Amino acid sequence: MVPVLPIVPFEVPAGFERLVEMAYDLWWSWSPEGRDLWASLDPVEWERTHNPVHLLASIEPTRWEQIRNSEVVLDRYHAALDAYDWYHNRETWFDRAPNKPSGPIAYLCTEYGVHDTLPIYSGGLGILAGDHAKSASDMGIPLVAVGLLYRRGYFRQEIDLDGEQQHFYPVLDPRQLPLLPVASPTGGQLRVGIEFPGRTVHAAVWRLQVGRVPVLLLDTDIPENHPADRPITHQLYVAGREMRFCQELVLGVGAVRALAALGIEPAVWHVNEGHAAMSVLERAARLVEAGETLENARERIRNQTVFTLHTPVPAGNEVFERGLAAKYLGPWAARMKADLEELLGLASDGAGDRFDLGALAIRFARVTNGVSRRHGEVVTADWQHLIGGPAQAVTNGIHTPTWIGREAGALLVRKVGRSWPTRLLENPDLVEEARSLPDSQIWSMHRRRKELFLTYARERIRTQLARLGAAPDELRAVDQLLPADRLTLGFARRFATYKRATLMFSDTARLESILTDPQRPVQIVIAGKAHPADRHGQEFVRRIAELAASPSLRGYVVMLEDYDARMARYMTQGVDVWVNNPRPPLEASGTSGMKAAINGTLNLSVLDGWWVEGFNGKNGWVFGSAEPNGDWEQADAADAAAFYDVLENEVVPLYYDRDPDGVPVGWTERMKESIVSTLVRFSAHRMLKDYWEMAYLPLGTGLFES
Ligand SMILES: *Cc1c(COP(=O)(O)O)cnc(C)c1O
């Protein structure tokens, strides 16, 4: 769908040409055959980078010589190619769909978490966008995504001796990443220009290929731009408000222009969060230029647009000073044949003098939705006055092939076939068969994942300690850390205040007595980054680092630095229990708990977000209050006490109750219940099917047009 320039920064020997194609398609990241292939080419370099483009560029001629003569590598090459060709050529869910939209779906989002080598995501929103693209690819849904290429990525976290979070911004070189320049129909790399006061800012367009789905990334760091404009797309969630506005102008307007330049005519536009909302201004301006009235243009745009809100937290929604918007939006008002005041009014949130991108998107969307049933109600309460009725709800899901453990994935391939994610969607009852698996098999699969995670965690800790100057004996002692037979709890997420990362530590004496019980010990692994501008979140990091180093909790509480998608995969697959304690109703959905659940890692969570729908009484635990409570101190104390009660009275006893073979049969029953109840319902394939039925198909076939 999107042609690229054939610029590849390396050569591969004859017979291995198709390695290049596979290196530039993120399909490999969720394919066991794909991952095995790269690992076999150079295991050491692979473990270090997980980046096939970098890997191919770095292989020496002598190593190619060995590869050419290695049966193992050749076998893997052919197995991967076979899987890759099957993936791209098979009949898809979309092929079988009786009705189809009249064109592709444009998906706009400010962050994409497709793989850890491309750190252009911060958390849940980005991971969700990546999972959306991957599932659309699996299902054959023609989706084209657009975002920004943040050359300084999202920050990497280190925690110093005092528990202070340090921020490092990586420098991304597109030539070292699975990015290719999009070919302009007129030659060279495609660029789009966006009017800024007194100048035009240009953005180059790169393509990240995610299976069948192209993700177009706009990049202002190019020589055509004045040095003052080049950093516009440097940093995700840049702190400066005006810079953020400039970014979002590039995203919204640039997305529409890039697709138009490529001759792509979307049948549906899926706008995610307010960040991408200015796309509707460019679309309206084009329609008015083509002769429509503004009112008709708005109606036409509405009939093709779905807007998804992803958080009820104000920091997630984009609101600017009107004066700031006025500084930039004159050209769009002129093209829309509107007064600037009228244009600004389209983004009024009712309160009057603010430019609210959420309000703007709602005014131009036929469908506005939240990301869980409960969040749908919250969106309705906040926005009903603009939506003109209740909001819809599409509960988030995860790309199951990305997040499932290897052994379980292989089992699904054996029992259901290579297209298990879509086959299960069409035959959800098949997943019930997991109930007949022997408990010992479930347990040994989990034990394997747990060992792998704990080994990974120890290596991370060793690296952290070495950086802080620990001696060899201290570094060796890390081998004894995190014993595998201990009940292990995991907690990892962005340290946004409402996620209450320190709730578990409200009563350290009580916590200590639970964790250090010599018969039935418990350990907690924690990770998470606080936004560089979030002092509260950084205070959480400091507090936890301090507790983890304290004599009473040392060895029982461990904090890992630099949470990312790779760590999330290890952790959600490898701990026994996944803890979540947001302040209700602020967890719009949450998706890490889904990653845990499909792997049989049991959720111990406050009843909020997806868990309101996911919890069935047998597949994990709930604690605390599900109701909003304005008295935070009181709510926190009550929820913490409830957490200790459930942990002490239910979770710990069940885990340590073993049969003669050492298998905790009551526990494995719950694991099966967890897998069976979530593997299909909380998959992104189910989510795509919901968007298809609620928005993509009706909007894309003109159902709302009069
Ligand atoms: C899945 C994921 C998230 C989102 O999880 P929540 O439960 O919504 O916090 C955030 N960050 C990373 C790295 C993830 O993999």
PDB file of C-alpha atoms in Angstrom, residues 268-463:
ATOM      1  CA  VAL A 268     -12.812   5.826   7.939  1.00  0.00           C
ATOM      2  CA  TRP A 269     -10.603   7.952  10.172  1.00  0.00           C
ATOM      3  CA  HIS A 270      -9.886   6.634  13.652  1.00  0.00           C
ATOM      4  CA  VAL A 271      -8.626   9.497  15.812  1.00  0.00           C
ATOM      5  CA  ASN A 272      -7.036   8.373  19.077  1.00  0.00           C
ATOM      6  CA  GLU A 273      -7.000  10.914  21.888  1.00  0.00           C
ATOM      7  CA  GLY A 274      -7.014  14.621  21.283  1.00  0.00           C
ATOM      8  CA  HIS A 275      -3.375  14.628  20.107  1.00  0.00           C
ATOM      9  CA  ALA A 276      -4.371  13.796  16.547  1.00  0.00           C
ATOM     10  CA  ALA A 277      -7.521  15.941  16.482  1.00  0.00           C
ATOM     11  CA  MET A 278      -6.219  18.762  14.290  1.00  0.00           C
ATOM     12  CA  SER A 279      -6.481  16.319  11.390  1.00  0.00           C
ATOM     13  CA  VAL A 280     -10.158  17.286  11.209  1.00  0.00           C
ATOM     14  CA  LEU A 281      -9.274  20.939  10.512  1.00  0.00           C
ATOM     15  CA  GLU A 282      -7.170  19.954   7.521  1.00  0.00           C
ATOM     16  CA  ARG A 283      -9.895  17.621   6.275  1.00  0.00           C
ATOM     17  CA  ALA A 284     -12.502  20.361   6.654  1.00  0.00           C
ATOM     18  CA  ALA A 285     -10.308  22.916   4.883  1.00  0.00           C
ATOM     19  CA  ARG A 286      -9.912  20.556   1.938  1.00  0.00           C
ATOM     20  CA  LEU A 287     -13.629  19.969   1.615  1.00  0.00           C
ATOM     21  CA  VAL A 288     -14.411  23.698   1.767  1.00  0.00           C
ATOM     22  CA  GLU A 289     -11.746  24.338  -0.875  1.00  0.00           C
ATOM     23  CA  ALA A 290     -13.518  21.758  -3.009  1.00  0.00           C
ATOM     24  CA  GLY A 291     -16.737  23.728  -2.745  1.00  0.00           C
ATOM     25  CA  GLU A 292     -18.559  22.407   0.347  1.00  0.00           C
ATOM     26  CA  THR A 293     -20.000  24.667   3.007  1.00  0.00           C
ATOM     27  CA  LEU A 294     -18.301  24.300   6.360  1.00  0.00           C
ATOM     28  CA  GLU A 295     -21.482  22.829   7.811  1.00  0.00           C
ATOM     29  CA  ASN A 296     -21.657  20.157   5.092  1.00  0.00           C
ATOM     30  CA  ALA A 297     -17.951  19.495   5.414  1.00  0.00           C
ATOM     31  CA  ARG A 298     -18.364  18.862   9.113  1.00  0.00           C
ATOM     32  CA  GLU A 299     -21.253  16.482   8.476  1.00  0.00           C
ATOM     33  CA  ARG A 300     -19.238  14.563   5.900  1.00  0.00           C
ATOM     34  CA  ILE A 301     -16.246  14.306   8.205  1.00  0.00           C
ATOM     35  CA  ARG A 302     -18.437  13.152  11.086  1.00  0.00           C
ATOM     36  CA  ASN A 303     -19.824  10.380   8.924  1.00  0.00           C
ATOM     37  CA  GLN A 304     -16.322   9.004   8.445  1.00  0.00           C
ATOM     38  CA  THR A 305     -14.803   9.547  11.874  1.00  0.00           C
ATOM     39  CA  VAL A 306     -14.523   7.585  15.111  1.00  0.00           C
ATOM     40  CA  PHE A 307     -12.863   9.240  18.096  1.00  0.00           C
ATOM     41  CA  THR A 308     -11.520   7.200  20.992  1.00  0.00           C
ATOM     42  CA  LEU A 309     -10.759   8.690  24.380  1.00  0.00           C
ATOM     43  CA  HIS A 310      -8.202   6.640  26.299  1.00  0.00           C
ATOM     44  CA  THR A 311      -8.086   8.278  29.709  1.00  0.00           C
ATOM     45  CA  PRO A 312     -10.271  10.296  32.060  1.00  0.00           C
ATOM     46  CA  VAL A 313      -7.133  11.859  33.582  1.00  0.00           C
ATOM     47  CA  PRO A 314      -6.910  15.574  32.626  1.00  0.00           C
ATOM     48  CA  ALA A 315      -3.146  15.316  31.914  1.00  0.00           C
ATOM     49  CA  GLY A 316      -3.961  12.900  29.114  1.00  0.00           C
ATOM     50  CA  ASN A 317      -6.342  15.253  27.357  1.00  0.00           C
ATOM     51  CA  GLU A 318      -5.024  18.146  25.359  1.00  0.00           C
ATOM     52  CA  VAL A 319      -6.177  21.621  26.298  1.00  0.00           C
ATOM     53  CA  PHE A 320      -4.382  24.787  25.178  1.00  0.00           C
ATOM     54  CA  GLU A 321      -4.709  28.529  25.630  1.00  0.00           C
ATOM     55  CA  ARG A 322      -6.873  29.996  22.906  1.00  0.00           C
ATOM     56  CA  GLY A 323      -4.239  32.611  22.109  1.00  0.00           C
ATOM     57  CA  LEU A 324      -1.738  29.877  21.364  1.00  0.00           C
ATOM     58  CA  ALA A 325      -4.098  28.161  18.945  1.00  0.00           C
ATOM     59  CA  ALA A 326      -4.899  31.512  17.345  1.00  0.00           C
ATOM     60  CA  LYS A 327      -1.211  32.103  16.664  1.00  0.00           C
ATOM     61  CA  TYR A 328      -1.065  29.032  14.413  1.00  0.00           C
ATOM     62  CA  LEU A 329      -4.511  28.347  12.994  1.00  0.00           C
ATOM     63  CA  GLY A 330      -5.166  31.429  10.833  1.00  0.00           C
ATOM     64  CA  PRO A 331      -4.427  29.597   7.558  1.00  0.00           C
ATOM     65  CA  TRP A 332      -6.955  26.883   8.404  1.00  0.00           C
ATOM     66  CA  ALA A 333      -9.657  29.406   9.286  1.00  0.00           C
ATOM     67  CA  ALA A 334      -9.078  31.135   5.948  1.00  0.00           C
ATOM     68  CA  ARG A 335      -9.260  27.901   4.006  1.00  0.00           C
ATOM     69  CA  MET A 336     -12.394  26.887   5.905  1.00  0.00           C
ATOM     70  CA  LYS A 337     -13.895  30.289   5.038  1.00  0.00           C
ATOM     71  CA  ALA A 338     -14.479  30.825   8.738  1.00  0.00           C
ATOM     72  CA  ASP A 339     -13.571  33.475  11.286  1.00  0.00           C
ATOM     73  CA  LEU A 340     -10.737  32.480  13.522  1.00  0.00           C
ATOM     74  CA  GLU A 341     -13.209  32.831  16.414  1.00  0.00           C
ATOM     75  CA  GLU A 342     -15.542  30.350  14.766  1.00  0.00           C
ATOM     76  CA  LEU A 343     -12.728  27.862  14.292  1.00  0.00           C
ATOM     77  CA  LEU A 344     -11.592  28.249  17.879  1.00  0.00           C
ATOM     78  CA  GLY A 345     -15.179  27.740  18.994  1.00  0.00           C
ATOM     79  CA  LEU A 346     -15.139  24.281  17.429  1.00  0.00           C
ATOM     80  CA  ALA A 347     -12.638  23.299  20.125  1.00  0.00           C
ATOM     81  CA  SER A 348     -14.454  24.928  23.001  1.00  0.00           C
ATOM     82  CA  ASP A 349     -15.112  22.590  25.905  1.00  0.00           C
ATOM     83  CA  GLY A 350     -18.059  24.611  27.116  1.00  0.00           C
ATOM     84  CA  ALA A 351     -15.979  26.411  29.721  1.00  0.00           C
ATOM     85  CA  GLY A 352     -15.387  29.073  27.085  1.00  0.00           C
ATOM     86  CA  ASP A 353     -11.888  30.243  26.577  1.00  0.00           C
ATOM     87  CA  ARG A 354      -9.870  27.089  26.057  1.00  0.00           C
ATOM     88  CA  PHE A 355      -8.858  25.161  22.980  1.00  0.00           C
ATOM     89  CA  ASP A 356      -9.645  21.569  23.814  1.00  0.00           C
ATOM     90  CA  LEU A 357      -8.601  18.971  21.261  1.00  0.00           C
ATOM     91  CA  GLY A 358     -10.960  16.397  22.788  1.00  0.00           C
ATOM     92  CA  ALA A 359     -13.900  18.729  22.223  1.00  0.00           C
ATOM     93  CA  LEU A 360     -12.716  19.407  18.676  1.00  0.00           C
ATOM     94  CA  ALA A 361     -12.557  15.709  17.847  1.00  0.00           C
ATOM     95  CA  ILE A 362     -15.955  14.999  19.390  1.00  0.00           C
ATOM     96  CA  ARG A 363     -17.559  17.708  17.255  1.00  0.00           C
ATOM     97  CA  PHE A 364     -16.188  16.000  14.155  1.00  0.00           C
ATOM     98  CA  ALA A 365     -16.890  12.375  15.092  1.00  0.00           C
ATOM     99  CA  ARG A 366     -20.016  10.306  14.547  1.00  0.00           C
ATOM    100  CA  VAL A 367     -18.824   7.766  17.091  1.00  0.00           C
ATOM    101  CA  THR A 368     -17.062   8.686  20.334  1.00  0.00           C
ATOM    102  CA  ASN A 369     -16.017   5.863  22.600  1.00  0.00           C
ATOM    103  CA  GLY A 370     -14.253   4.970  25.814  1.00  0.00           C
ATOM    104  CA  VAL A 371     -12.012   1.928  26.211  1.00  0.00           C
ATOM    105  CA  SER A 372     -13.978  -0.219  28.677  1.00  0.00           C
ATOM    106  CA  ARG A 373     -17.603  -0.391  29.715  1.00  0.00           C
ATOM    107  CA  ARG A 374     -16.897   1.581  32.833  1.00  0.00           C
ATOM    108  CA  HIS A 375     -14.784   4.144  31.006  1.00  0.00           C
ATOM    109  CA  GLY A 376     -17.618   4.530  28.499  1.00  0.00           C
ATOM    110  CA  GLU A 377     -19.793   5.685  31.398  1.00  0.00           C
ATOM    111  CA  VAL A 378     -17.119   8.114  32.531  1.00  0.00           C
ATOM    112  CA  VAL A 379     -16.825   9.549  29.007  1.00  0.00           C
ATOM    113  CA  THR A 380     -20.590   9.894  28.883  1.00  0.00           C
ATOM    114  CA  ALA A 381     -20.615  11.807  32.158  1.00  0.00           C
ATOM    115  CA  ASP A 382     -17.795  14.122  31.014  1.00  0.00           C
ATOM    116  CA  TRP A 383     -18.792  14.684  27.400  1.00  0.00           C
ATOM    117  CA  GLN A 384     -22.466  13.880  26.870  1.00  0.00           C
ATOM    118  CA  HIS A 385     -23.213  17.569  26.296  1.00  0.00           C
ATOM    119  CA  LEU A 386     -21.017  17.552  23.199  1.00  0.00           C
ATOM    120  CA  ILE A 387     -21.597  13.991  22.020  1.00  0.00           C
ATOM    121  CA  GLY A 388     -25.342  14.533  22.127  1.00  0.00           C
ATOM    122  CA  GLY A 389     -25.976  11.198  23.808  1.00  0.00           C
ATOM    123  CA  PRO A 390     -24.128   8.435  25.598  1.00  0.00           C
ATOM    124  CA  ALA A 391     -20.581   7.517  24.551  1.00  0.00           C
ATOM    125  CA  GLN A 392     -19.929   4.071  23.136  1.00  0.00           C
ATOM    126  CA  ALA A 393     -17.528   1.608  24.724  1.00  0.00           C
ATOM    127  CA  VAL A 394     -15.048  -0.728  23.085  1.00  0.00           C
ATOM    128  CA  THR A 395     -13.041  -2.578  25.674  1.00  0.00           C
ATOM    129  CA  ASN A 396      -9.325  -2.676  24.909  1.00  0.00           C
ATOM    130  CA  GLY A 397      -7.537  -5.890  24.082  1.00  0.00           C
ATOM    131  CA  ILE A 398      -3.969  -7.088  23.617  1.00  0.00           C
ATOM    132  CA  HIS A 399      -2.209  -8.679  20.665  1.00  0.00           C
ATOM    133  CA  THR A 400      -2.145 -12.183  22.109  1.00  0.00           C
ATOM    134  CA  PRO A 401       0.675 -13.596  19.899  1.00  0.00           C
ATOM    135  CA  THR A 402       2.947 -10.792  21.147  1.00  0.00           C
ATOM    136  CA  TRP A 403       2.187 -11.269  24.818  1.00  0.00           C
ATOM    137  CA  ILE A 404       1.691 -15.001  25.273  1.00  0.00           C
ATOM    138  CA  GLY A 405       4.500 -17.181  26.602  1.00  0.00           C
ATOM    139  CA  ARG A 406       6.344 -19.287  24.106  1.00  0.00           C
ATOM    140  CA  GLU A 407       5.246 -22.697  25.414  1.00  0.00           C
ATOM    141  CA  ALA A 408       1.576 -21.693  25.530  1.00  0.00           C
ATOM    142  CA  GLY A 409       1.842 -20.168  22.059  1.00  0.00           C
ATOM    143  CA  ALA A 410       3.338 -23.384  20.684  1.00  0.00           C
ATOM    144  CA  LEU A 411       0.563 -25.383  22.326  1.00  0.00           C
ATOM    145  CA  LEU A 412      -2.045 -23.190  20.632  1.00  0.00           C
ATOM    146  CA  VAL A 413      -0.360 -23.651  17.259  1.00  0.00           C
ATOM    147  CA  ARG A 414      -0.425 -27.423  17.771  1.00  0.00           C
ATOM    148  CA  LYS A 415      -4.045 -27.589  18.925  1.00  0.00           C
ATOM    149  CA  VAL A 416      -5.700 -24.806  16.927  1.00  0.00           C
ATOM    150  CA  GLY A 417      -3.284 -24.073  14.076  1.00  0.00           C
ATOM    151  CA  ARG A 418      -1.085 -21.190  12.994  1.00  0.00           C
ATOM    152  CA  SER A 419      -4.029 -18.840  12.625  1.00  0.00           C
ATOM    153  CA  TRP A 420      -5.120 -19.439  16.218  1.00  0.00           C
ATOM    154  CA  PRO A 421      -5.800 -15.770  17.064  1.00  0.00           C
ATOM    155  CA  THR A 422      -8.487 -15.438  14.398  1.00  0.00           C
ATOM    156  CA  ARG A 423      -9.703 -19.026  14.635  1.00  0.00           C
ATOM    157  CA  LEU A 424     -10.382 -18.550  18.327  1.00  0.00           C
ATOM    158  CA  LEU A 425     -12.229 -15.338  17.523  1.00  0.00           C
ATOM    159  CA  GLU A 426     -14.514 -17.273  15.204  1.00  0.00           C
ATOM    160  CA  ASN A 427     -14.790 -20.281  17.551  1.00  0.00           C
ATOM    161  CA  PRO A 428     -14.358 -18.942  21.087  1.00  0.00           C
ATOM    162  CA  ASP A 429     -15.490 -22.250  22.594  1.00  0.00           C
ATOM    163  CA  LEU A 430     -12.249 -23.893  21.457  1.00  0.00           C
ATOM    164  CA  VAL A 431     -10.445 -22.165  24.283  1.00  0.00           C
ATOM    165  CA  GLU A 432     -12.477 -24.184  26.795  1.00  0.00           C
ATOM    166  CA  GLU A 433     -10.283 -27.152  25.912  1.00  0.00           C
ATOM    167  CA  ALA A 434      -7.521 -25.615  27.990  1.00  0.00           C
ATOM    168  CA  ARG A 435      -9.473 -26.838  31.033  1.00  0.00           C
ATOM    169  CA  SER A 436      -8.536 -30.419  30.253  1.00  0.00           C
ATOM    170  CA  LEU A 437      -4.788 -29.742  30.387  1.00  0.00           C
ATOM    171  CA  PRO A 438      -3.085 -31.591  33.251  1.00  0.00           C
ATOM    172  CA  ASP A 439      -2.326 -29.314  36.217  1.00  0.00           C
ATOM    173  CA  SER A 440       1.273 -30.459  36.203  1.00  0.00           C
ATOM    174  CA  GLN A 441       1.671 -29.284  32.598  1.00  0.00           C
ATOM    175  CA  ILE A 442       0.229 -25.839  33.320  1.00  0.00           C
ATOM    176  CA  TRP A 443       2.474 -25.587  36.349  1.00  0.00           C
ATOM    177  CA  SER A 444       5.651 -26.613  34.576  1.00  0.00           C
ATOM    178  CA  MET A 445       4.966 -24.166  31.744  1.00  0.00           C
ATOM    179  CA  HIS A 446       4.554 -21.413  34.301  1.00  0.00           C
ATOM    180  CA  ARG A 447       7.658 -22.478  36.227  1.00  0.00           C
ATOM    181  CA  ARG A 448       9.695 -22.200  33.047  1.00  0.00           C
ATOM    182  CA  ARG A 449       8.464 -18.626  32.415  1.00  0.00           C
ATOM    183  CA  LYS A 450       9.100 -17.740  36.031  1.00  0.00           C
ATOM    184  CA  GLU A 451      12.707 -19.008  35.948  1.00  0.00           C
ATOM    185  CA  LEU A 452      13.336 -17.016  32.778  1.00  0.00           C
ATOM    186  CA  PHE A 453      11.908 -13.853  34.283  1.00  0.00           C
ATOM    187  CA  LEU A 454      13.831 -14.206  37.531  1.00  0.00           C
ATOM    188  CA  THR A 455      17.086 -14.809  35.667  1.00  0.00           C
ATOM    189  CA  TYR A 456      16.403 -11.724  33.575  1.00  0.00           C
ATOM    190  CA  ALA A 457      15.540  -9.702  36.691  1.00  0.00           C
ATOM    191  CA  ARG A 458      18.771 -10.757  38.453  1.00  0.00           C
ATOM    192  CA  GLU A 459      20.843  -9.690  35.449  1.00  0.00           C
ATOM    193  CA  ARG A 460      19.093  -6.330  35.409  1.00  0.00           C
ATOM    194  CA  ILE A 461      19.762  -5.860  39.117  1.00  0.00           C
ATOM    195  CA  ARG A 462      23.397  -6.826  38.691  1.00  0.00           C
ATOM    196  CA  THR A 463      23.775  -4.204  35.971  1.00  0.00           C
TER     197      THR A 463
END
